[in-house]
mmCIF file of C-alpha atoms and ligand atoms in Angstrom:
data_model
loop_
_atom_site.group_PDB
_atom_site.id
_atom_site.type_symbol
_atom_site.label_atom_id
_atom_site.label_comp_id
_atom_site.label_asym_id
_atom_site.label_seq_id
_atom_site.Cartn_x
_atom_site.Cartn_y
_atom_site.Cartn_z
ATOM 1 C CA MET E 1 91.142 89.347 76.491
ATOM 2 C CA ARG E 2 92.993 92.081 78.383
ATOM 3 C CA PRO E 3 96.715 91.975 77.707
ATOM 4 C CA THR E 4 99.099 92.861 80.519
ATOM 5 C CA THR E 5 102.743 92.188 81.352
ATOM 6 C CA GLY E 6 104.131 89.914 84.021
ATOM 7 C CA TRP E 7 106.771 87.438 85.098
ATOM 8 C CA ALA E 8 106.213 83.866 83.950
ATOM 9 C CA ALA E 9 108.227 80.753 84.740
ATOM 10 C CA ASP E 10 110.422 79.282 82.104
ATOM 11 C CA GLY E 11 110.069 75.580 82.905
ATOM 12 C CA ALA E 12 113.428 74.719 81.426
ATOM 13 C CA THR E 13 115.528 77.066 83.547
ATOM 14 C CA GLY E 14 113.449 77.686 86.676
ATOM 15 C CA THR E 15 113.777 81.439 86.210
ATOM 16 C CA LEU E 16 111.051 83.973 85.597
ATOM 17 C CA ARG E 17 110.975 85.933 82.364
ATOM 18 C CA ARG E 18 109.116 89.116 81.567
ATOM 19 C CA GLY E 19 106.398 88.589 79.003
ATOM 20 C CA PRO E 20 102.771 89.021 78.009
ATOM 21 C CA VAL E 21 100.030 87.777 80.345
ATOM 22 C CA GLU E 22 96.380 87.661 79.299
ATOM 23 C CA ARG E 23 93.558 88.471 81.664
ATOM 24 C CA ARG E 24 89.932 87.723 80.974
ATOM 25 C CA ASP E 25 87.561 90.434 79.858
ATOM 26 C CA LEU E 26 85.595 91.775 82.797
ATOM 27 C CA ARG E 27 82.564 89.779 83.824
ATOM 28 C CA ALA E 28 79.630 91.551 85.409
ATOM 29 C CA ASP E 29 81.035 91.077 88.947
ATOM 30 C CA ASP E 30 84.735 91.575 88.154
ATOM 31 C CA LEU E 31 87.225 94.275 89.015
ATOM 32 C CA ALA E 32 90.355 95.076 87.071
ATOM 33 C CA VAL E 33 93.147 95.883 89.512
ATOM 34 C CA ARG E 34 96.364 97.659 88.662
ATOM 35 C CA ILE E 35 98.845 95.731 90.796
ATOM 36 C CA ASP E 36 101.263 98.063 92.504
ATOM 37 C CA TYR E 37 102.919 95.725 95.015
ATOM 38 C CA CYS E 38 103.124 91.946 95.241
ATOM 39 C CA GLY E 39 104.795 89.994 98.034
ATOM 40 C CA VAL E 40 107.125 87.083 97.393
ATOM 41 C CA CYS E 41 105.858 84.124 99.393
ATOM 42 C CA HIS E 42 107.852 80.969 100.032
ATOM 43 C CA THR E 43 104.961 79.125 98.381
ATOM 44 C CA ASP E 44 105.960 80.852 95.132
ATOM 45 C CA LEU E 45 109.357 79.221 95.500
ATOM 46 C CA HIS E 46 107.777 75.812 96.154
ATOM 47 C CA ALA E 47 105.573 76.291 93.066
ATOM 48 C CA LEU E 48 108.527 77.230 90.873
ATOM 49 C CA GLU E 49 110.568 74.308 92.160
ATOM 50 C CA GLY E 50 107.757 71.939 91.213
ATOM 51 C CA TYR E 51 107.201 73.458 87.774
ATOM 52 C CA ASP E 52 108.702 72.036 84.618
ATOM 53 C CA GLY E 53 106.266 73.515 82.104
ATOM 54 C CA LYS E 54 105.413 70.075 80.753
ATOM 55 C CA ALA E 55 101.700 70.307 81.551
ATOM 56 C CA GLY E 56 101.528 73.159 79.048
ATOM 57 C CA ARG E 57 100.262 75.666 81.609
ATOM 58 C CA LEU E 58 101.904 78.986 82.211
ATOM 59 C CA LEU E 59 103.029 79.687 85.785
ATOM 60 C CA VAL E 60 102.862 83.288 86.968
ATOM 61 C CA PRO E 61 103.323 83.276 90.766
ATOM 62 C CA GLY E 62 102.131 85.888 93.242
ATOM 63 C CA HIS E 63 99.189 85.712 95.628
ATOM 64 C CA GLU E 64 99.458 88.662 98.007
ATOM 65 C CA PHE E 65 99.114 91.985 96.308
ATOM 66 C CA THR E 66 97.730 95.471 96.621
ATOM 67 C CA GLY E 67 96.719 97.942 93.975
ATOM 68 C CA VAL E 68 94.044 100.220 92.650
ATOM 69 C CA VAL E 69 90.769 99.447 90.887
ATOM 70 C CA THR E 70 90.935 100.590 87.253
ATOM 71 C CA ALA E 71 87.636 99.217 85.903
ATOM 72 C CA THR E 72 84.502 97.516 87.209
ATOM 73 C CA GLY E 73 81.916 95.204 85.715
ATOM 74 C CA PRO E 74 78.294 96.441 85.515
ATOM 75 C CA ASP E 75 77.098 94.499 88.593
ATOM 76 C CA VAL E 76 79.870 95.731 90.908
ATOM 77 C CA SER E 77 78.490 98.011 93.591
ATOM 78 C CA GLY E 78 81.047 97.794 96.394
ATOM 79 C CA PHE E 79 84.032 99.278 94.578
ATOM 80 C CA THR E 80 84.683 102.133 92.229
ATOM 81 C CA VAL E 81 87.608 103.099 90.042
ATOM 82 C CA GLY E 82 90.422 104.468 92.180
ATOM 83 C CA ASP E 83 89.698 102.358 95.283
ATOM 84 C CA ARG E 84 92.715 100.826 97.021
ATOM 85 C CA VAL E 85 92.299 97.063 97.205
ATOM 86 C CA ALA E 86 94.148 93.972 98.365
ATOM 87 C CA VAL E 87 93.904 90.417 97.046
ATOM 88 C CA GLY E 88 95.144 87.208 98.642
ATOM 89 C CA ASN E 89 95.527 83.634 97.529
ATOM 90 C CA ILE E 90 91.873 82.797 96.947
ATOM 91 C CA VAL E 91 89.878 84.432 94.165
ATOM 92 C CA ASP E 92 86.673 82.391 94.100
ATOM 93 C CA SER E 93 84.808 79.558 95.794
ATOM 94 C CA CYS E 94 81.549 77.650 95.292
ATOM 95 C CA GLY E 95 79.650 79.932 97.661
ATOM 96 C CA GLY E 96 77.133 77.243 98.611
ATOM 97 C CA CYS E 97 78.903 74.621 100.736
ATOM 98 C CA ALA E 98 78.932 74.651 104.521
ATOM 99 C CA MET E 99 82.428 76.151 104.623
ATOM 100 C CA CYS E 100 81.576 78.982 102.248
ATOM 101 C CA ARG E 101 78.354 79.678 104.127
ATOM 102 C CA ALA E 102 80.396 79.855 107.331
ATOM 103 C CA GLY E 103 82.726 82.417 105.761
ATOM 104 C CA GLN E 104 85.566 79.920 105.413
ATOM 105 C CA GLU E 105 85.898 80.103 101.661
ATOM 106 C CA ASN E 106 89.500 78.989 102.132
ATOM 107 C CA PHE E 107 88.149 75.530 103.020
ATOM 108 C CA CYS E 108 85.492 75.380 100.260
ATOM 109 C CA HIS E 109 84.389 71.777 99.771
ATOM 110 C CA ASP E 110 84.569 72.318 96.036
ATOM 111 C CA PHE E 111 88.116 73.625 96.492
ATOM 112 C CA PRO E 112 88.721 77.370 96.439
ATOM 113 C CA THR E 113 90.028 78.894 93.236
ATOM 114 C CA LEU E 114 93.644 79.761 93.852
ATOM 115 C CA THR E 115 95.002 83.086 92.656
ATOM 116 C CA TYR E 116 97.575 81.257 90.567
ATOM 117 C CA GLY E 117 98.023 77.631 89.675
ATOM 118 C CA GLY E 118 94.264 77.152 89.928
ATOM 119 C CA THR E 119 91.454 76.811 87.441
ATOM 120 C CA ASP E 120 88.789 79.455 86.978
ATOM 121 C CA ARG E 121 85.508 77.838 87.999
ATOM 122 C CA ARG E 122 83.442 79.573 85.315
ATOM 123 C CA ASP E 123 85.517 79.283 82.151
ATOM 124 C CA GLY E 124 88.065 76.600 83.087
ATOM 125 C CA SER E 125 91.072 78.781 82.264
ATOM 126 C CA PRO E 126 94.261 78.516 84.357
ATOM 127 C CA THR E 127 94.694 81.285 86.915
ATOM 128 C CA LEU E 128 97.849 83.393 86.616
ATOM 129 C CA GLY E 129 99.142 85.255 89.665
ATOM 130 C CA GLY E 130 100.109 88.690 90.814
ATOM 131 C CA TYR E 131 103.659 89.006 89.492
ATOM 132 C CA ALA E 132 102.071 91.160 86.807
ATOM 133 C CA ARG E 133 100.744 94.654 86.281
ATOM 134 C CA GLU E 134 97.045 93.774 86.219
ATOM 135 C CA TYR E 135 94.733 91.183 87.758
ATOM 136 C CA VAL E 136 91.046 90.599 87.119
ATOM 137 C CA VAL E 137 89.217 89.410 90.231
ATOM 138 C CA ARG E 138 85.659 88.688 91.284
ATOM 139 C CA ASP E 139 84.597 91.623 93.480
ATOM 140 C CA ARG E 140 83.779 89.476 96.557
ATOM 141 C CA PHE E 141 87.373 88.330 96.714
ATOM 142 C CA ALA E 142 88.935 91.787 96.688
ATOM 143 C CA HIS E 143 89.410 93.520 100.026
ATOM 144 C CA ARG E 144 89.291 97.183 100.691
ATOM 145 C CA LEU E 145 92.725 98.285 101.891
ATOM 146 C CA PRO E 146 92.153 100.288 105.077
ATOM 147 C CA ALA E 147 93.366 103.883 105.059
ATOM 148 C CA GLY E 148 96.637 104.204 106.892
ATOM 149 C CA LEU E 149 98.074 100.868 105.779
ATOM 150 C CA ASP E 150 101.079 101.332 103.521
ATOM 151 C CA PRO E 151 100.193 99.409 100.354
ATOM 152 C CA ALA E 152 103.669 97.886 99.927
ATOM 153 C CA GLY E 153 103.964 96.713 103.524
ATOM 154 C CA ALA E 154 100.345 95.556 103.534
ATOM 155 C CA ALA E 155 100.643 93.251 100.525
ATOM 156 C CA PRO E 156 102.120 90.357 102.564
ATOM 157 C CA LEU E 157 99.205 90.535 104.999
ATOM 158 C CA LEU E 158 97.024 88.936 102.336
ATOM 159 C CA CYS E 159 98.779 85.569 102.418
ATOM 160 C CA ALA E 160 101.440 85.469 105.141
ATOM 161 C CA GLY E 161 99.379 87.598 107.503
ATOM 162 C CA VAL E 162 96.014 85.914 107.277
ATOM 163 C CA THR E 163 97.569 82.444 107.335
ATOM 164 C CA VAL E 164 98.868 83.072 110.842
ATOM 165 C CA TRP E 165 95.958 85.292 111.907
ATOM 166 C CA GLU E 166 93.304 82.580 111.550
ATOM 167 C CA PRO E 167 95.014 80.040 113.841
ATOM 168 C CA LEU E 168 95.937 82.732 116.377
ATOM 169 C CA ARG E 169 92.271 83.731 116.564
ATOM 170 C CA ALA E 170 90.856 80.215 116.350
ATOM 171 C CA LEU E 171 93.120 79.099 119.184
ATOM 172 C CA GLY E 172 91.942 81.963 121.356
ATOM 173 C CA VAL E 173 95.232 83.817 121.648
ATOM 174 C CA GLY E 174 94.829 86.937 123.748
ATOM 175 C CA PRO E 175 96.106 88.650 126.878
ATOM 176 C CA GLY E 176 97.889 86.129 129.068
ATOM 177 C CA SER E 177 98.461 83.597 126.283
ATOM 178 C CA ARG E 178 101.956 82.231 125.867
ATOM 179 C CA VAL E 179 102.775 81.885 122.185
ATOM 180 C CA ALA E 180 105.847 80.628 120.364
ATOM 181 C CA VAL E 181 106.478 81.211 116.683
ATOM 182 C CA ALA E 182 108.825 78.722 115.023
ATOM 183 C CA GLY E 183 110.694 80.078 111.987
ATOM 184 C CA LEU E 184 111.179 83.825 111.731
ATOM 185 C CA GLY E 185 110.442 84.512 108.076
ATOM 186 C CA GLY E 186 107.549 86.122 106.220
ATOM 187 C CA LEU E 187 104.793 84.275 108.075
ATOM 188 C CA GLY E 188 106.733 84.112 111.323
ATOM 189 C CA HIS E 189 107.484 87.802 111.754
ATOM 190 C CA LEU E 190 103.827 88.702 111.130
ATOM 191 C CA ALA E 191 102.739 86.010 113.608
ATOM 192 C CA VAL E 192 104.995 87.642 116.206
ATOM 193 C CA LYS E 193 103.585 91.121 115.550
ATOM 194 C CA MET E 194 99.996 89.879 115.659
ATOM 195 C CA ALA E 195 100.438 87.694 118.756
ATOM 196 C CA VAL E 196 102.093 90.593 120.589
ATOM 197 C CA ALA E 197 99.307 92.965 119.524
ATOM 198 C CA LEU E 198 96.725 90.420 120.733
ATOM 199 C CA GLY E 199 98.370 90.633 124.157
ATOM 200 C CA ALA E 200 100.272 87.351 124.200
ATOM 201 C CA THR E 201 103.711 86.850 125.687
ATOM 202 C CA THR E 202 105.494 85.743 122.564
ATOM 203 C CA SER E 203 108.727 83.893 121.883
ATOM 204 C CA VAL E 204 110.538 82.998 118.690
ATOM 205 C CA ILE E 205 112.048 79.568 118.052
ATOM 206 C CA SER E 206 114.684 79.938 115.360
ATOM 207 C CA ARG E 207 117.731 78.216 114.032
ATOM 208 C CA SER E 208 119.220 81.679 113.429
ATOM 209 C CA PRO E 209 120.741 83.255 116.579
ATOM 210 C CA ASP E 210 121.437 86.447 114.613
ATOM 211 C CA LYS E 211 117.677 87.126 114.494
ATOM 212 C CA ALA E 212 117.486 87.639 118.286
ATOM 213 C CA ASP E 213 117.632 91.452 118.125
ATOM 214 C CA ASP E 214 114.991 91.522 115.400
ATOM 215 C CA ALA E 215 112.754 89.222 117.435
ATOM 216 C CA ARG E 216 112.867 91.641 120.355
ATOM 217 C CA ARG E 217 112.305 94.626 118.080
ATOM 218 C CA LEU E 218 109.198 92.869 116.732
ATOM 219 C CA GLY E 219 107.927 92.645 120.299
ATOM 220 C CA ALA E 220 108.974 89.125 121.234
ATOM 221 C CA HIS E 221 110.040 88.388 124.789
ATOM 222 C CA ASP E 222 112.950 86.206 123.668
ATOM 223 C CA LEU E 223 114.378 84.019 120.925
ATOM 224 C CA VAL E 224 115.180 80.385 121.659
ATOM 225 C CA VAL E 225 117.733 78.907 119.288
ATOM 226 C CA SER E 226 116.331 75.574 118.130
ATOM 227 C CA GLY E 227 119.818 74.044 117.972
ATOM 228 C CA ASP E 228 120.510 74.879 121.632
ATOM 229 C CA ALA E 229 119.430 71.722 123.464
ATOM 230 C CA ASP E 230 119.636 73.322 126.910
ATOM 231 C CA ARG E 231 117.458 76.300 125.978
ATOM 232 C CA MET E 232 114.961 74.031 124.208
ATOM 233 C CA ALA E 233 114.787 71.774 127.288
ATOM 234 C CA ALA E 234 114.259 74.804 129.521
ATOM 235 C CA ALA E 235 111.333 75.882 127.303
ATOM 236 C CA ARG E 236 109.543 72.546 127.681
ATOM 237 C CA ASP E 237 105.743 72.826 128.230
ATOM 238 C CA ARG E 238 106.017 76.623 128.139
ATOM 239 C CA PHE E 239 103.556 77.632 125.392
ATOM 240 C CA ASP E 240 99.781 77.432 124.999
ATOM 241 C CA VAL E 241 100.164 77.833 121.249
ATOM 242 C CA VAL E 242 103.102 77.136 118.959
ATOM 243 C CA ILE E 243 102.704 78.449 115.410
ATOM 244 C CA ASP E 244 105.138 76.493 113.237
ATOM 245 C CA THR E 245 105.967 78.389 110.038
ATOM 246 C CA ILE E 246 109.091 76.431 109.081
ATOM 247 C CA SER E 247 109.176 76.032 105.317
ATOM 248 C CA ALA E 248 110.916 72.644 105.128
ATOM 249 C CA PRO E 249 109.980 69.146 106.354
ATOM 250 C CA HIS E 250 111.156 68.694 109.946
ATOM 251 C CA ASP E 251 110.688 66.611 113.060
ATOM 252 C CA LEU E 252 107.714 67.926 115.030
ATOM 253 C CA ALA E 253 108.785 66.294 118.300
ATOM 254 C CA PRO E 254 111.052 69.134 119.537
ATOM 255 C CA TYR E 255 108.241 71.629 118.889
ATOM 256 C CA LEU E 256 105.553 69.474 120.527
ATOM 257 C CA ARG E 257 107.748 69.355 123.623
ATOM 258 C CA LEU E 258 107.413 73.122 123.912
ATOM 259 C CA VAL E 259 103.595 72.940 124.034
ATOM 260 C CA ALA E 260 101.966 73.235 127.466
ATOM 261 C CA MET E 261 99.312 70.825 128.715
ATOM 262 C CA ASP E 262 96.198 70.987 126.496
ATOM 263 C CA GLY E 263 98.025 73.365 124.214
ATOM 264 C CA THR E 264 98.303 73.246 120.423
ATOM 265 C CA LEU E 265 101.011 73.048 117.816
ATOM 266 C CA SER E 266 99.628 74.626 114.656
ATOM 267 C CA GLN E 267 101.755 73.628 111.714
ATOM 268 C CA VAL E 268 101.119 76.087 108.907
ATOM 269 C CA GLY E 269 104.498 76.236 107.182
ATOM 270 C CA TYR E 270 105.309 72.872 105.714
ATOM 271 C CA ILE E 271 102.286 71.286 104.044
ATOM 272 C CA GLY E 272 102.841 67.587 103.438
ATOM 273 C CA PRO E 273 103.132 64.271 105.225
ATOM 274 C CA VAL E 274 104.464 64.358 108.771
ATOM 275 C CA THR E 275 105.259 61.619 111.234
ATOM 276 C CA VAL E 276 104.174 62.045 114.832
ATOM 277 C CA GLU E 277 104.827 59.832 117.816
ATOM 278 C CA THR E 278 101.438 59.829 119.513
ATOM 279 C CA ILE E 279 103.204 59.652 122.872
ATOM 280 C CA ASP E 280 104.333 63.232 122.173
ATOM 281 C CA LEU E 281 100.644 64.180 122.042
ATOM 282 C CA LEU E 282 99.517 61.827 124.789
ATOM 283 C CA VAL E 283 101.830 63.279 127.415
ATOM 284 C CA GLY E 284 100.163 66.600 128.159
ATOM 285 C CA ARG E 285 97.020 65.970 126.068
ATOM 286 C CA LYS E 286 98.531 68.083 123.317
ATOM 287 C CA LYS E 287 96.891 68.931 120.014
ATOM 288 C CA LEU E 288 98.316 69.070 116.529
ATOM 289 C CA SER E 289 96.580 71.416 114.121
ATOM 290 C CA SER E 290 97.044 73.324 110.897
ATOM 291 C CA ALA E 291 95.553 76.219 108.970
ATOM 292 C CA GLY E 292 95.847 77.861 105.621
ATOM 293 C CA SER E 293 94.945 81.225 104.232
ATOM 294 C CA GLY E 294 91.749 82.850 105.478
ATOM 295 C CA GLY E 295 88.061 83.209 104.831
ATOM 296 C CA LEU E 296 86.659 86.518 103.640
ATOM 297 C CA PRO E 297 85.376 87.719 107.052
ATOM 298 C CA ALA E 298 88.619 86.781 108.822
ATOM 299 C CA THR E 299 90.694 88.504 106.143
ATOM 300 C CA ALA E 300 88.671 91.701 106.504
ATOM 301 C CA ALA E 301 88.949 91.507 110.304
ATOM 302 C CA MET E 302 92.695 90.923 110.039
ATOM 303 C CA LEU E 303 93.116 94.010 107.836
ATOM 304 C CA ASP E 304 91.133 96.115 110.308
ATOM 305 C CA PHE E 305 93.188 94.769 113.208
ATOM 306 C CA CYS E 306 96.426 95.537 111.393
ATOM 307 C CA ALA E 307 95.245 99.044 110.574
ATOM 308 C CA ALA E 308 94.273 99.618 114.207
ATOM 309 C CA HIS E 309 97.630 98.325 115.495
ATOM 310 C CA GLY E 310 99.864 99.701 112.760
ATOM 311 C CA ILE E 311 100.936 96.264 111.602
ATOM 312 C CA THR E 312 102.483 95.777 108.181
ATOM 313 C CA ALA E 313 105.259 93.486 107.055
ATOM 314 C CA ASP E 314 108.922 94.438 107.387
ATOM 315 C CA ILE E 315 109.767 94.496 103.723
ATOM 316 C CA GLU E 316 112.572 94.912 101.268
ATOM 317 C CA LEU E 317 110.996 96.588 98.253
ATOM 318 C CA LEU E 318 112.533 95.672 94.911
ATOM 319 C CA PRO E 319 111.654 96.565 91.329
ATOM 320 C CA SER E 320 109.888 93.585 89.777
ATOM 321 C CA SER E 321 112.847 93.178 87.422
ATOM 322 C CA GLN E 322 114.753 91.798 90.442
ATOM 323 C CA VAL E 323 112.240 89.005 91.037
ATOM 324 C CA ASN E 324 114.724 86.217 90.330
ATOM 325 C CA GLU E 325 117.214 87.722 92.770
ATOM 326 C CA ALA E 326 114.486 87.974 95.410
ATOM 327 C CA LEU E 327 113.562 84.318 94.956
ATOM 328 C CA GLU E 328 117.205 83.225 95.129
ATOM 329 C CA ARG E 329 117.750 85.189 98.335
ATOM 330 C CA LEU E 330 114.524 83.783 99.812
ATOM 331 C CA ARG E 331 115.844 80.296 99.052
ATOM 332 C CA ARG E 332 119.006 81.139 101.013
ATOM 333 C CA ASN E 333 116.993 82.507 103.979
ATOM 334 C CA ASP E 334 118.444 85.950 103.217
ATOM 335 C CA VAL E 335 115.295 87.995 103.772
ATOM 336 C CA ARG E 336 114.298 90.423 106.544
ATOM 337 C CA TYR E 337 111.392 89.609 106.415
ATOM 338 C CA ARG E 338 109.480 89.786 103.133
ATOM 339 C CA PHE E 339 110.396 90.793 99.625
ATOM 340 C CA VAL E 340 107.782 92.904 97.906
ATOM 341 C CA LEU E 341 107.956 93.613 94.186
ATOM 342 C CA ASP E 342 107.185 97.089 92.904
ATOM 343 C CA MET E 343 105.318 96.522 89.656
ATOM 344 C CA ALA E 344 105.694 100.071 88.283
ATOM 345 C CA ASP E 345 108.552 98.938 86.043
ATOM 346 C CA LEU E 346 106.093 96.786 84.067
ATOM 347 C CA ASP E 347 104.433 99.820 82.456
HETATM 348 P P1 NAP C 1 110.213 82.175 104.742
HETATM 349 O O1 NAP C 1 110.063 83.650 104.736
HETATM 350 O O2 NAP C 1 111.289 81.559 103.927
HETATM 351 O O3 NAP C 1 110.346 81.728 106.271
HETATM 352 C C1 NAP C 1 110.520 80.389 106.633
HETATM 353 C C2 NAP C 1 111.387 80.342 107.889
HETATM 354 O O4 NAP C 1 111.483 78.968 108.287
HETATM 355 C C3 NAP C 1 112.822 80.799 107.666
HETATM 356 O O5 NAP C 1 112.955 82.171 107.828
HETATM 357 C C4 NAP C 1 113.569 80.027 108.731
HETATM 358 O O6 NAP C 1 113.450 80.725 109.972
HETATM 359 C C5 NAP C 1 112.765 78.754 108.871
HETATM 360 N N1 NAP C 1 113.363 77.630 108.132
HETATM 361 C C6 NAP C 1 113.549 77.520 106.811
HETATM 362 N N2 NAP C 1 114.105 76.332 106.489
HETATM 363 C C7 NAP C 1 114.266 75.680 107.642
HETATM 364 C C8 NAP C 1 114.781 74.411 107.991
HETATM 365 N N3 NAP C 1 115.270 73.567 107.044
HETATM 366 N N4 NAP C 1 114.795 74.050 109.295
HETATM 367 C C9 NAP C 1 114.344 74.884 110.233
HETATM 368 N N5 NAP C 1 113.839 76.114 109.958
HETATM 369 C C10 NAP C 1 113.807 76.500 108.689
HETATM 370 O O7 NAP C 1 108.872 81.489 104.251
HETATM 371 P P2 NAP C 1 107.356 81.993 104.414
HETATM 372 O O8 NAP C 1 106.968 82.731 103.202
HETATM 373 O O9 NAP C 1 107.181 82.562 105.759
HETATM 374 O O10 NAP C 1 106.591 80.595 104.315
HETATM 375 C C11 NAP C 1 106.807 79.594 105.287
HETATM 376 C C12 NAP C 1 106.128 78.312 104.859
HETATM 377 O O11 NAP C 1 104.711 78.506 104.928
HETATM 378 C C13 NAP C 1 106.416 77.892 103.413
HETATM 379 O O12 NAP C 1 106.580 76.481 103.371
HETATM 380 C C14 NAP C 1 105.168 78.304 102.675
HETATM 381 O O13 NAP C 1 104.951 77.516 101.519
HETATM 382 C C15 NAP C 1 104.125 78.040 103.729
HETATM 383 N N6 NAP C 1 102.869 78.764 103.566
HETATM 384 C C16 NAP C 1 101.741 78.126 103.928
HETATM 385 C C17 NAP C 1 100.533 78.789 103.830
HETATM 386 C C18 NAP C 1 99.277 78.109 104.228
HETATM 387 O O14 NAP C 1 98.232 78.455 103.683
HETATM 388 N N7 NAP C 1 99.301 77.221 105.197
HETATM 389 C C19 NAP C 1 100.485 80.096 103.354
HETATM 390 C C20 NAP C 1 101.672 80.729 103.037
HETATM 391 C C21 NAP C 1 102.864 80.058 103.159
HETATM 392 P P3 NAP C 1 114.658 80.814 111.050
HETATM 393 O O15 NAP C 1 115.838 81.375 110.315
HETATM 394 O O16 NAP C 1 114.100 81.730 112.070
HETATM 395 O O17 NAP C 1 114.867 79.444 111.580
HETATM 396 ZN ZN1 ZN C 2 101.707 82.693 100.206
#
């Protein structure tokens, strides 16, 4: 095994503690990556909230990181030591099902191997995430980080970014599209930047009026406060695509009302049961959709697009020793707009 250091959940207290993390020895098609920067995703918070340690598995969160290749297995031909790479929330898939063959490894019928909280499909070991100094990843699932992308600001592209990129692309967003992004957080602010760069007229729907200036700075046309009934009524049927990144369960009806005829509400934030009045879909022939993460080709295309348009996340960079503070502030919605942990203090 390859020993490294990381931040693991203490099931009893819900906090993360610094400690040893073991990585597997390199397989023939593996890379060892020195993790320099790892984003703090709201999913990490959900995972920690659901973790009590009783299943006897360690939880090390973190599934959007960038770093440098430090070693390669003998069959690796696409990367060499010193390459800048980026890894997202999927680190393996079956490779043979229709989804994998279509380049949608994120929807693998045999379930993709998650970067943390998953099970390695070859040796059955639990996967431990990127809040650590090193990760060992199958070469296919590492992405080359394009030159020009700041590695700290780029880390959140690998989960938050690609999760909103795929639905924006799949729903045909481009010049002339009218897009709304609900929830201006990690996913939301990248959705705004990407939709704007794709040529869409973009609005933000937020419960936070104090984010209006930021929304405009990000390129949005306006910010509609979700608690303002008059503004919400005025925005009825206004958007071809609504990307809903809200992290908590909520009523979809007010957001479906914003969708134009034949338009789509893509709910990517809260993953769980929802209740929908079909009349809210019937009137206007509206569609309800979802998405999650990205396939390998879409992730590579997203990175190229971001490099071409100068898109990275707006981050607050913290030493990894402040991970618990970052998570607590994320819980309180006190983030503009992504925390990224600098892992150098783990040496
Ligand atoms: P985040 O940075 O905390 O942003 C979430 C935003 O949602 C907040 O900034 C806030 O925006 C809004 N919000 C939060 N609680 C709300 C509530 N009770 N009612 C209304 N609005 C609320 O989180 P994130 O990292 O972007 O993640 C967002 C969600 O996406 C999480 O649930 C995460 O688990 C999920 N996620 C899904 C995937 C996937 O594969 N589908 C991937 C990554 C993350 P305003 O202040 O603007 O209202
Ligand atoms: Zn995530």
